Amino acid sequence: NAGVTQTPKFQVLKTGQSMTLQCAQDMNHEYMSWYRQDPGMGLRLIHYSVGAGITDQGEVPNGYNVSRSTTEDFPLRLLSAAPSQTSVYFCASSYSGSSTDTQYFGPGTRLTVL
Amino acid sequence: AQTVTQSQPEMSVQEAETVTLSCTYDTSESDYYLFWYKQPPSRQMILVIRQEAYKQQNATENRFSVNFQKAAKSFSLKISDSQLGDAAMYFCAYSLNDYKLSFGAGTTVTVRA
């Protein structure tokens, strides 16, 4: 198993550009989520999904869109990037979303918006 | 989001010694989960230990143990026999039984050889 994979590892955007951060898992996990990590603030939940076709907002959803058309993939879209979205983004997955499961994190994507 | 506070931005420990990281949280729930995650320079998030609030017994994983004080809303992590590989950022996190994690700001642990 490859676990949770994220692409790209690094990305530089200009303000107003759009892009999609990719996240995939090969463990047949129903629950997937996106976090952002900023200095001095820990990780914050952006969006999450409890299964294909079902998504919901986390703590900081503004400026981000998600969809879940398959169990394996959970892309995060930035429609119009802003400097405030400069951050490290982590995708995570677990079997059911119960906190008794093991949650696996991807390696992260470092995004810089100029 | 629930508030998780880590009051120690940095901690330093001598190799083979013990270090304790502090974490407090705010919640009105009675059933919840607490976690410590390790983030080494590779950036990978690694689960160190998990505590279920309804279990009074403190969780232990090898050299890592917690002191869970539910009434005080305190959840400290003790690293015994510190090793160079323990050097990392450590995050305390809280969730209900839904894995929507609320993280603290983190504590950077440095291990001196």
Short mmCIF file of C-alpha atoms in Angstrom, two decimals:
data_model
loop_
_atom_site.label_atom_id
_atom_site.label_comp_id
_atom_site.label_asym_id
_atom_site.label_seq_id
_atom_site.Cartn_x
_atom_site.Cartn_y
_atom_site.Cartn_z
CA ASN A 1 0.00 0.00 0.00
CA ALA A 2 1.20 3.51 -0.82
CA GLY A 3 -0.87 4.92 2.06
CA VAL A 4 -1.91 8.56 1.66
CA THR A 5 -0.24 10.36 -1.22
CA GLN A 6 -0.31 14.07 -1.97
CA THR A 7 0.77 15.95 -5.07
CA PRO A 8 2.50 18.25 -5.62
CA LYS A 9 4.98 18.47 -2.73
CA PHE A 10 5.66 22.15 -3.40
CA GLN A 11 3.77 24.80 -5.36
CA VAL A 12 4.12 28.52 -5.94
CA LEU A 13 1.10 30.46 -7.19
CA LYS A 14 0.36 34.06 -8.00
CA THR A 15 -2.58 35.79 -6.38
CA GLY A 16 -5.77 34.98 -8.24
CA GLN A 17 -4.55 31.75 -9.81
CA SER A 18 -6.43 28.52 -9.27
CA MET A 19 -5.10 25.08 -8.56
CA THR A 20 -6.01 21.68 -7.20
CA LEU A 21 -4.11 19.84 -4.50
CA GLN A 22 -4.42 16.13 -5.03
CA CYS A 23 -4.90 13.54 -2.30
CA ALA A 24 -5.31 9.80 -2.81
CA GLN A 25 -5.39 6.76 -0.55
CA ASP A 26 -5.35 3.07 -1.42
CA MET A 27 -6.58 1.70 1.92
CA ASN A 28 -10.31 1.79 1.10
CA HIS A 29 -10.85 4.41 3.79
CA GLU A 30 -14.23 6.09 3.98
CA TYR A 31 -13.10 9.15 5.94
CA MET A 32 -10.79 11.74 4.43
CA SER A 33 -9.93 15.26 5.50
CA TRP A 34 -7.81 18.31 4.70
CA TYR A 35 -5.86 20.40 7.21
CA ARG A 36 -3.67 23.44 6.87
CA GLN A 37 -0.68 24.10 9.09
CA ASP A 38 0.46 27.64 9.79
CA PRO A 39 3.36 28.68 12.07
CA GLY A 40 2.34 29.02 15.70
CA MET A 41 -1.21 27.73 15.09
CA GLY A 42 -1.03 23.97 14.73
CA LEU A 43 -3.24 22.24 12.15
CA ARG A 44 -6.73 23.42 11.33
CA LEU A 45 -9.46 21.39 9.62
CA ILE A 46 -10.57 22.75 6.24
CA HIS A 47 -13.00 20.16 4.86
CA TYR A 48 -13.76 16.51 5.45
CA SER A 49 -15.65 13.66 3.82
CA VAL A 50 -17.27 10.61 5.39
CA GLY A 51 -17.63 8.81 2.08
CA ALA A 52 -17.95 9.20 -1.67
CA GLY A 53 -20.40 11.96 -2.52
CA ILE A 54 -20.45 13.38 1.02
CA THR A 55 -18.41 16.39 2.12
CA ASP A 56 -18.68 18.95 4.89
CA GLN A 57 -16.93 22.04 6.16
CA GLY A 58 -14.37 22.16 8.91
CA GLU A 59 -13.05 25.07 10.90
CA VAL A 60 -11.56 27.15 8.05
CA PRO A 61 -13.41 26.31 4.79
CA ASN A 62 -13.50 29.74 3.13
CA GLY A 63 -11.61 29.91 -0.17
CA TYR A 64 -11.52 26.13 -0.62
CA ASN A 65 -13.75 23.66 -2.45
CA VAL A 66 -13.77 19.89 -2.26
CA SER A 67 -15.57 17.00 -3.89
CA ARG A 68 -15.43 13.25 -3.38
CA SER A 69 -16.42 11.35 -6.49
CA THR A 70 -14.51 8.19 -5.56
CA THR A 71 -13.47 6.55 -2.29
CA GLU A 72 -9.79 6.91 -3.22
CA ASP A 73 -9.52 10.60 -4.11
CA PHE A 74 -10.26 13.82 -2.24
CA PRO A 75 -8.94 16.87 -4.13
CA LEU A 76 -8.79 20.35 -2.59
CA ARG A 77 -9.43 23.26 -4.95
CA LEU A 78 -8.32 26.84 -4.56
CA LEU A 79 -10.43 28.86 -7.00
CA SER A 80 -8.63 32.19 -6.57
CA ALA A 81 -5.50 31.91 -4.47
CA ALA A 82 -4.72 34.59 -1.88
CA PRO A 83 -1.50 35.20 0.10
CA SER A 84 -3.41 34.18 3.26
CA GLN A 85 -3.58 30.68 1.81
CA THR A 86 0.18 30.29 1.99
CA SER A 87 0.51 27.24 4.21
CA VAL A 88 1.37 23.57 4.41
CA TYR A 89 -1.59 21.38 3.53
CA PHE A 90 -2.11 17.88 4.87
CA CYS A 91 -4.55 15.25 3.76
CA ALA A 92 -5.55 12.47 6.17
CA SER A 93 -7.67 9.36 6.02
CA SER A 94 -9.09 6.72 8.34
CA TYR A 95 -11.32 3.70 7.91
CA SER A 96 -14.55 5.04 9.36
CA GLY A 97 -13.93 8.43 10.93
CA SER A 98 -14.23 7.04 14.44
CA SER A 99 -11.50 8.42 16.68
CA THR A 100 -10.70 4.85 17.70
CA ASP A 101 -9.42 4.16 14.17
CA THR A 102 -5.88 4.89 13.08
CA GLN A 103 -5.69 8.07 11.03
CA TYR A 104 -2.99 8.31 8.39
CA PHE A 105 -1.56 11.62 7.21
CA GLY A 106 -0.04 12.36 3.85
CA PRO A 107 3.40 13.98 3.50
CA GLY A 108 1.99 17.47 2.95
CA THR A 109 2.05 20.10 0.22
CA ARG A 110 3.84 23.39 0.84
CA LEU A 111 1.96 26.15 -1.00
CA THR A 112 3.23 29.69 -1.42
CA VAL A 113 0.95 32.38 -2.85
CA LEU A 114 2.74 35.52 -4.01
CA ALA B 1 -13.58 24.53 17.51
CA GLN B 2 -12.37 23.38 20.87
CA THR B 3 -9.41 25.19 22.40
CA VAL B 4 -6.23 23.24 22.93
CA THR B 5 -3.35 25.08 24.61
CA GLN B 6 0.29 24.10 24.67
CA SER B 7 2.07 26.63 26.84
CA GLN B 8 5.64 25.52 26.09
CA PRO B 9 6.84 26.60 22.63
CA GLU B 10 10.19 24.84 23.15
CA MET B 11 11.64 22.20 25.45
CA SER B 12 15.17 20.84 25.64
CA VAL B 13 16.21 17.52 27.16
CA GLN B 14 19.46 15.65 27.60
CA GLU B 15 19.68 12.29 25.88
CA ALA B 16 18.45 9.48 28.19
CA GLU B 17 16.63 11.97 30.43
CA THR B 18 12.89 12.59 30.79
CA VAL B 19 10.87 15.50 29.48
CA THR B 20 7.22 16.36 30.08
CA LEU B 21 5.11 18.38 27.64
CA SER B 22 2.03 20.20 28.87
CA CYS B 23 -1.38 20.44 27.24
CA THR B 24 -4.67 21.83 28.48
CA TYR B 25 -7.99 21.88 26.67
CA ASP B 26 -11.43 23.33 26.99
CA THR B 27 -14.57 21.28 26.48
CA SER B 28 -18.04 20.79 27.90
CA GLU B 29 -18.22 17.22 26.61
CA SER B 30 -17.72 14.18 28.83
CA ASP B 31 -16.70 11.70 26.14
CA TYR B 32 -13.87 12.70 23.83
CA TYR B 33 -10.42 11.70 22.63
CA LEU B 34 -7.02 13.25 23.16
CA PHE B 35 -3.93 12.67 21.06
CA TRP B 36 -0.26 13.47 20.91
CA TYR B 37 1.24 13.68 17.43
CA LYS B 38 4.92 13.92 16.53
CA GLN B 39 6.10 15.90 13.52
CA PRO B 40 9.80 15.42 12.73
CA PRO B 41 11.62 17.61 10.21
CA SER B 42 10.31 15.34 7.45
CA ARG B 43 6.91 16.96 8.14
CA GLN B 44 5.18 13.58 8.47
CA MET B 45 2.49 13.54 11.19
CA ILE B 46 2.91 10.48 13.41
CA LEU B 47 0.46 9.41 16.10
CA VAL B 48 2.33 8.92 19.38
CA ILE B 49 -0.44 8.13 21.80
CA ARG B 50 -4.24 8.30 22.16
CA GLN B 51 -6.36 8.62 25.28
CA GLU B 52 -10.10 8.01 25.49
CA ALA B 53 -11.65 10.31 28.08
CA TYR B 54 -13.92 7.67 29.58
CA LYS B 55 -10.89 5.51 30.40
CA GLN B 56 -9.32 6.56 33.68
CA GLN B 57 -6.15 4.61 33.08
CA ASN B 58 -3.38 6.68 31.52
CA ALA B 59 -2.28 5.48 28.08
CA THR B 60 1.28 4.24 27.56
CA GLU B 61 3.23 3.42 24.42
CA ASN B 62 6.76 2.21 25.16
CA ARG B 63 8.74 5.27 26.36
CA PHE B 64 5.76 7.60 25.94
CA SER B 65 3.12 7.99 28.63
CA VAL B 66 0.44 10.51 29.46
CA ASN B 67 -0.91 12.03 32.64
CA PHE B 68 -4.61 12.58 31.96
CA GLN B 69 -6.39 14.72 34.52
CA LYS B 70 -9.99 14.96 33.33
CA ALA B 71 -11.27 17.34 35.98
CA ALA B 72 -8.37 19.70 35.39
CA LYS B 73 -8.64 19.25 31.59
CA SER B 74 -4.95 18.50 31.43
CA PHE B 75 -3.16 15.99 29.20
CA SER B 76 0.62 15.96 29.53
CA LEU B 77 3.05 13.75 27.63
CA LYS B 78 6.12 12.26 29.28
CA ILE B 79 8.98 11.05 27.13
CA SER B 80 11.30 8.79 29.11
CA ASP B 81 14.86 7.81 28.18
CA SER B 82 14.90 10.48 25.47
CA GLN B 83 16.60 9.58 22.21
CA LEU B 84 17.97 11.76 19.42
CA GLY B 85 15.16 10.51 17.20
CA ASP B 86 12.62 12.05 19.57
CA ALA B 87 13.60 15.53 18.39
CA ALA B 88 10.49 16.93 16.69
CA MET B 89 7.48 19.19 17.06
CA TYR B 90 4.82 17.62 19.27
CA PHE B 91 1.17 18.50 18.92
CA CYS B 92 -1.62 17.87 21.38
CA ALA B 93 -5.02 17.36 19.76
CA TYR B 94 -8.66 16.87 20.79
CA SER B 95 -11.67 15.39 19.07
CA LEU B 96 -15.03 13.88 19.72
CA ASN B 97 -15.57 10.44 18.19
CA ASP B 98 -15.44 11.93 14.71
CA TYR B 99 -11.75 12.62 14.05
CA LYS B 100 -12.36 16.35 13.53
CA LEU B 101 -9.15 17.24 15.31
CA SER B 102 -8.44 20.50 17.09
CA PHE B 103 -4.70 20.98 17.51
CA GLY B 104 -2.58 22.98 19.88
CA ALA B 105 0.19 25.24 18.59
CA GLY B 106 2.89 22.65 19.21
CA THR B 107 6.03 22.24 21.32
CA THR B 108 9.44 21.86 19.72
CA VAL B 109 11.55 19.26 21.52
CA THR B 110 15.33 19.38 21.18
CA VAL B 111 17.42 16.44 22.39
CA ARG B 112 21.00 17.21 23.46
CA ALA B 113 23.61 14.48 22.90
#
